């Protein structure tokens, strides 16, 4: 008989791995009658247990918790900060709130989120909330951006790690030396060892250069140099995983992911316009692995990276001396055969895409030809000289 009753107790729908899908609102049967059915079901259960004997009421609390969601009342008291991480689902948020004693149970928050269609707008970040809030109050508070602690910082594409440390230090007041110390252990920051393997026979020093993904980051109030760099590395790994970067460059470019990352950084540094990122990447591949006479990069940006790394000011190509351009002690020498030891900056997604899927072409030369940064590409020295003449006419060089 009991099996035929609709007790009005629906399990929340779950997504992958049993997690609640963020922002998904499931309508209960009978609309607002769900609570009435639950109460009737509770009375029925107690009636049946009561028929067995008065001792059955010993389990009243356990039965009540099964049918009634454990929840606090009201808007709570005191103050507490809670971090909601990037990519968190509703169930993840509920876990964080329960741990901080903001809500009484995961179920209380999930049901309140399901009942509020705006819950899908809850953003990652750090929130100033109260302890022992009802699930509904917690949802409402997290939708009010006045309760969100804004401490964002945008890291532009193409910045070197040292430059990024300075930006982070200015924002957080954490000394640059702390970031440099944390960066000495790239694998400790989450970079898998396989990322540093190369197919060109060269060994690279393990460096975070290239792995600090440019983006806008919400810096938690109690962040450390290590936790911030870990966040940036985690973002890099997430983005490249979604792109299938490692798999595609190995299958299509026939190079290791690390070599392709180096090419991404070269394209990011050399391309004056995002339209040319893929073409510059193709030039780098052609010079290092193709039939370019020296099989070298001959890119001044590698010299500037070395100058910055040893504490010297960077220069324009016209300012560089012959000894600086071709310094044999410089491991990023523009005449070095093949690719340089490491990336020279931290490229963005478009530069990564350019190195992963560059347009076909036999170009080995390029020069900027307009004030918007567009370049002309050439296969031969003669074509390149004609392009340079156009650049001079336009006043670019």
XYZ file of C-alpha atoms in Angstrom:
397
model
C 0.000 0.000 0.000
C 2.757 2.455 0.940
C 4.557 1.862 -2.372
C 1.618 3.396 -4.248
C 1.662 6.673 -2.297
C 3.221 9.818 -3.761
C 5.052 11.117 -0.699
C 6.197 14.239 -2.569
C 9.884 13.545 -1.806
C 11.817 14.149 -5.025
C 15.559 13.620 -5.150
C 17.329 16.658 -6.672
C 18.412 15.889 -10.223
C 22.128 15.269 -10.479
C 24.590 15.833 -13.254
C 27.955 14.245 -13.929
C 29.435 12.289 -11.016
C 26.326 12.868 -8.974
C 26.844 16.607 -8.627
C 23.929 18.977 -8.774
C 23.798 20.961 -11.943
C 24.373 24.630 -11.293
C 21.301 26.799 -11.692
C 19.015 23.882 -12.550
C 15.536 24.327 -11.102
C 13.372 21.294 -10.740
C 9.668 21.887 -10.220
C 8.136 19.654 -7.625
C 4.912 17.850 -8.284
C 1.851 19.736 -7.182
C 3.635 23.118 -6.914
C 3.383 24.491 -3.386
C 1.689 21.335 -2.149
C 5.113 19.635 -1.826
C 5.537 20.710 1.794
C 2.019 19.503 2.654
C 2.723 16.088 1.160
C 5.969 15.884 3.075
C 4.209 16.703 6.328
C 1.493 14.115 5.626
C 4.147 11.539 4.830
C 5.844 12.301 8.135
C 2.566 11.885 10.043
C 1.874 8.622 8.207
C 5.307 7.290 9.104
C 4.823 8.241 12.751
C 1.340 6.677 12.769
C 2.699 3.398 11.439
C 5.565 3.418 13.915
C 3.175 4.379 16.695
C 1.202 1.219 15.958
C 4.273 -0.787 16.854
C 4.625 0.903 20.217
C 5.421 4.142 21.988
C 9.127 3.354 21.838
C 9.058 4.061 18.129
C 9.020 7.786 18.865
C 12.622 7.360 19.948
C 13.524 7.664 16.249
C 11.447 10.781 15.665
C 14.437 13.091 15.058
C 15.976 10.727 12.545
C 12.713 10.363 10.659
C 12.122 14.115 10.735
C 15.579 14.823 9.284
C 14.841 12.415 6.459
C 11.674 14.201 5.409
C 12.441 17.780 6.524
C 15.524 19.635 5.278
C 17.868 20.719 8.127
C 17.987 24.510 7.803
C 18.682 27.590 9.911
C 16.115 30.389 10.237
C 16.667 33.996 9.265
C 19.584 36.036 7.984
C 22.208 34.736 10.434
C 24.619 36.536 12.736
C 28.236 37.638 12.815
C 30.447 37.688 9.731
C 32.450 35.132 7.774
C 34.189 35.100 4.373
C 33.685 32.186 1.988
C 35.579 31.538 -1.254
C 33.680 30.079 -4.211
C 36.215 28.676 -6.647
C 36.194 29.009 -10.419
C 33.974 26.345 -12.017
C 32.198 25.480 -8.754
C 28.827 23.781 -9.092
C 25.902 24.362 -6.740
C 26.915 21.282 -4.697
C 30.488 22.637 -4.389
C 29.140 25.962 -3.151
C 26.945 24.144 -0.648
C 29.958 22.228 0.693
C 31.919 25.472 1.179
C 28.992 27.113 2.962
C 28.415 24.140 5.273
C 32.129 24.058 6.169
C 31.951 27.739 7.166
C 28.680 27.149 9.108
C 26.849 29.592 6.863
C 24.089 27.060 6.136
C 23.031 24.068 8.191
C 23.071 21.474 5.401
C 24.065 21.045 1.804
C 20.457 20.189 0.994
C 19.180 23.484 2.452
C 21.311 25.522 0.046
C 20.660 23.290 -2.964
C 16.886 23.394 -2.516
C 16.985 27.181 -2.065
C 19.093 27.509 -5.236
C 16.666 25.278 -7.151
C 13.800 27.511 -6.009
C 15.582 30.679 -7.206
C 16.002 30.862 -10.986
C 18.689 33.548 -10.556
C 20.983 31.170 -8.665
C 22.767 30.353 -11.927
C 24.159 33.910 -11.765
C 26.182 33.261 -8.594
C 29.789 34.077 -9.498
C 33.089 32.650 -8.309
C 34.924 34.828 -5.824
C 35.050 35.642 -2.128
C 31.861 36.596 -0.280
C 31.229 38.338 3.019
C 28.355 36.369 4.608
C 26.871 35.612 8.033
C 26.947 32.429 10.057
C 23.865 30.249 10.430
C 21.808 31.701 7.599
C 18.828 29.970 6.052
C 19.528 28.441 2.654
C 17.299 31.029 0.976
C 19.051 33.915 2.774
C 22.440 32.596 1.686
C 21.362 32.413 -1.966
C 19.959 35.958 -1.812
C 23.127 37.278 -0.178
C 25.380 35.695 -2.824
C 23.319 37.245 -5.610
C 23.885 40.684 -4.087
C 27.238 41.889 -5.448
C 27.598 44.203 -2.446
C 28.554 41.065 -0.510
C 31.242 40.069 -3.029
C 34.753 41.094 -2.104
C 36.210 42.495 -5.319
C 39.983 42.168 -5.526
C 40.489 41.497 -9.219
C 43.680 41.860 -11.226
C 44.076 41.504 -14.993
C 47.293 39.939 -16.282
C 47.761 40.962 -19.954
C 48.978 38.537 -22.616
C 52.679 38.361 -23.337
C 54.065 39.508 -19.975
C 57.181 37.792 -18.655
C 57.014 36.014 -15.320
C 59.152 38.731 -13.687
C 56.782 41.405 -14.966
C 53.822 39.401 -13.644
C 55.444 39.127 -10.199
C 55.742 42.932 -10.110
C 52.069 43.373 -11.066
C 50.995 40.864 -8.419
C 53.209 42.460 -5.799
C 51.751 45.922 -6.457
C 48.239 44.527 -6.043
C 48.769 42.237 -3.060
C 51.763 43.868 -1.313
C 53.409 40.425 -1.307
C 57.144 40.935 -2.042
C 58.407 40.022 -5.515
C 61.003 37.758 -3.899
C 58.173 35.599 -2.478
C 56.841 34.978 -5.984
C 60.345 34.234 -7.242
C 60.852 31.757 -4.391
C 57.531 30.004 -5.097
C 58.377 29.821 -8.801
C 61.548 27.825 -8.132
C 59.400 24.690 -7.821
C 57.246 24.600 -10.975
C 56.066 21.052 -10.310
C 55.078 22.071 -6.781
C 52.832 24.682 -8.396
C 51.077 21.950 -10.328
C 52.941 21.765 -13.654
C 53.214 18.075 -14.621
C 56.743 16.847 -15.367
C 55.765 15.737 -18.884
C 55.249 19.359 -19.918
C 59.034 19.913 -19.820
C 59.922 17.021 -22.147
C 61.118 17.948 -25.645
C 61.360 16.041 -28.904
C 64.221 18.111 -30.354
C 66.879 16.541 -28.128
C 67.342 19.674 -26.018
C 66.963 19.885 -22.264
C 65.135 22.835 -20.782
C 65.467 24.276 -17.288
C 62.163 23.802 -15.504
C 60.569 27.224 -15.404
C 57.094 28.660 -14.798
C 57.567 30.899 -17.843
C 54.723 30.228 -20.233
C 52.471 28.609 -17.619
C 51.141 31.748 -15.858
C 48.008 32.123 -17.924
C 46.967 35.732 -18.671
C 43.461 36.420 -17.375
C 41.538 38.430 -14.784
C 41.963 36.853 -11.361
C 40.062 37.349 -8.131
C 42.758 37.405 -5.448
C 41.535 35.909 -2.131
C 42.147 38.127 0.937
C 44.632 35.717 2.552
C 46.366 34.610 -0.640
C 50.065 33.731 -0.665
C 52.550 33.965 -3.524
C 52.369 30.195 -3.900
C 48.558 30.024 -3.908
C 48.293 32.794 -6.539
C 50.804 31.152 -8.886
C 49.037 27.810 -8.398
C 45.784 29.466 -9.442
C 47.371 30.777 -12.647
C 48.984 27.427 -13.467
C 45.682 25.644 -12.836
C 44.002 28.043 -15.267
C 46.667 27.337 -17.906
C 46.223 23.586 -17.541
C 42.433 23.924 -17.740
C 42.518 26.094 -20.883
C 45.065 23.950 -22.724
C 43.183 20.787 -21.743
C 39.942 22.166 -23.189
C 41.830 23.087 -26.366
C 43.424 19.615 -26.533
C 46.638 21.579 -27.072
C 49.095 18.844 -26.082
C 47.389 16.131 -28.136
C 46.988 18.255 -31.237
C 50.507 19.678 -31.440
C 51.986 16.199 -31.054
C 49.677 14.686 -33.677
C 49.556 17.586 -36.152
C 52.757 19.606 -35.644
C 54.938 16.610 -34.657
C 56.510 18.575 -31.809
C 56.290 18.316 -28.048
C 53.771 20.508 -26.195
C 56.662 22.429 -24.607
C 58.175 23.307 -27.984
C 54.758 24.482 -29.175
C 54.443 26.580 -26.005
C 57.777 28.223 -26.833
C 56.483 28.996 -30.342
C 53.291 30.436 -28.820
C 55.374 32.845 -26.750
C 57.406 33.891 -29.800
C 54.229 34.591 -31.762
C 52.799 36.552 -28.820
C 55.949 38.705 -28.670
C 56.487 39.245 -32.396
C 52.994 39.581 -33.860
C 51.845 43.187 -33.900
C 48.264 42.141 -34.558
C 46.272 39.097 -33.430
C 45.490 38.326 -37.085
C 49.162 37.445 -37.583
C 49.693 35.182 -34.553
C 49.334 31.975 -36.562
C 51.548 33.210 -39.401
C 54.345 34.256 -37.025
C 54.101 30.838 -35.377
C 54.483 29.267 -38.823
C 57.611 31.365 -39.431
C 59.092 30.169 -36.120
C 58.427 26.523 -37.017
C 59.876 27.035 -40.522
C 63.022 28.703 -39.205
C 63.712 26.211 -36.418
C 62.704 23.015 -38.210
C 62.583 23.901 -41.904
C 65.136 24.809 -44.548
C 66.119 28.187 -43.145
C 69.928 28.390 -43.674
C 70.919 28.645 -39.978
C 67.877 26.822 -38.553
C 67.849 29.648 -36.029
C 65.099 32.041 -34.971
C 66.887 35.387 -35.595
C 64.266 37.156 -33.469
C 65.355 40.128 -31.384
C 62.670 39.414 -28.780
C 64.737 36.495 -27.493
C 67.636 38.867 -26.832
C 65.357 41.203 -24.891
C 64.143 38.318 -22.758
C 67.732 37.532 -21.813
C 68.469 41.186 -21.037
C 65.459 41.359 -18.694
C 66.443 38.087 -17.018
C 69.871 39.467 -16.080
C 68.453 42.770 -14.841
C 69.279 44.943 -17.853
C 66.810 47.224 -19.660
C 65.199 45.953 -22.837
C 65.858 47.729 -26.144
C 64.383 48.236 -29.575
C 66.023 46.432 -32.471
C 67.677 49.679 -33.601
C 69.175 50.218 -30.130
C 70.746 46.758 -29.875
C 74.461 46.492 -30.508
C 76.027 43.753 -32.577
C 77.549 42.219 -29.438
C 74.130 42.112 -27.777
C 72.449 40.619 -30.841
C 75.010 37.835 -31.184
C 76.355 37.348 -27.634
C 77.632 33.719 -27.496
C 77.062 33.670 -23.709
C 73.372 34.351 -24.205
C 71.418 31.033 -24.093
C 68.637 32.877 -25.970
C 71.027 33.937 -28.742
C 69.141 34.751 -31.952
C 71.632 32.567 -33.872
C 71.047 29.509 -31.659
C 70.119 26.488 -33.770
C 66.556 25.325 -33.215
C 64.325 26.606 -30.442
C 65.392 28.540 -27.355
C 65.504 26.929 -23.866
C 62.138 28.193 -22.545
C 59.162 30.338 -23.505
C 59.942 34.071 -23.319
C 56.580 35.201 -21.932
C 53.147 33.923 -20.967
C 51.002 33.674 -24.106
C 47.230 34.016 -24.280
C 44.739 31.611 -25.788
C 44.877 33.109 -29.296
C 48.657 32.735 -29.416
C 48.336 29.134 -28.210
C 45.796 28.499 -30.960
C 48.164 30.069 -33.499
C 50.974 27.675 -32.559
C 48.595 24.722 -32.401
C 47.001 25.333 -35.796
C 49.059 27.783 -37.868
C 48.049 28.476 -41.480
C 50.043 26.606 -44.136
C 52.921 28.549 -45.679
C 56.640 28.478 -46.386
C 57.277 31.946 -44.974
C 60.558 32.588 -43.202
C 60.486 36.411 -43.213
C 58.024 39.038 -42.018
C 57.956 42.776 -41.438
C 55.342 45.199 -40.094
C 53.827 47.285 -42.896
C 51.112 49.441 -41.277
C 50.384 51.351 -38.085
C 47.913 48.657 -36.960
C 50.699 46.121 -36.608
C 49.913 43.950 -39.619
C 52.913 42.229 -41.193
C 53.778 41.107 -44.707
C 55.231 37.594 -44.984
C 57.747 36.295 -47.499
C 59.399 33.050 -48.568
C 62.519 34.532 -50.166
C 64.951 37.364 -49.348
C 63.869 39.157 -52.528
C 60.196 39.144 -51.491
C 61.214 40.292 -48.046
C 63.153 43.269 -49.447
C 60.100 44.359 -51.430
C 57.987 44.146 -48.258
C 60.562 46.189 -46.365
C 60.378 48.846 -49.062
C 56.605 49.050 -48.521
C 57.176 49.375 -44.769
C 59.625 52.260 -45.347
C 57.163 54.013 -47.628
C 54.516 53.741 -44.909
C 56.972 55.159 -42.364
C 56.889 51.979 -40.234
C 60.630 51.262 -40.421
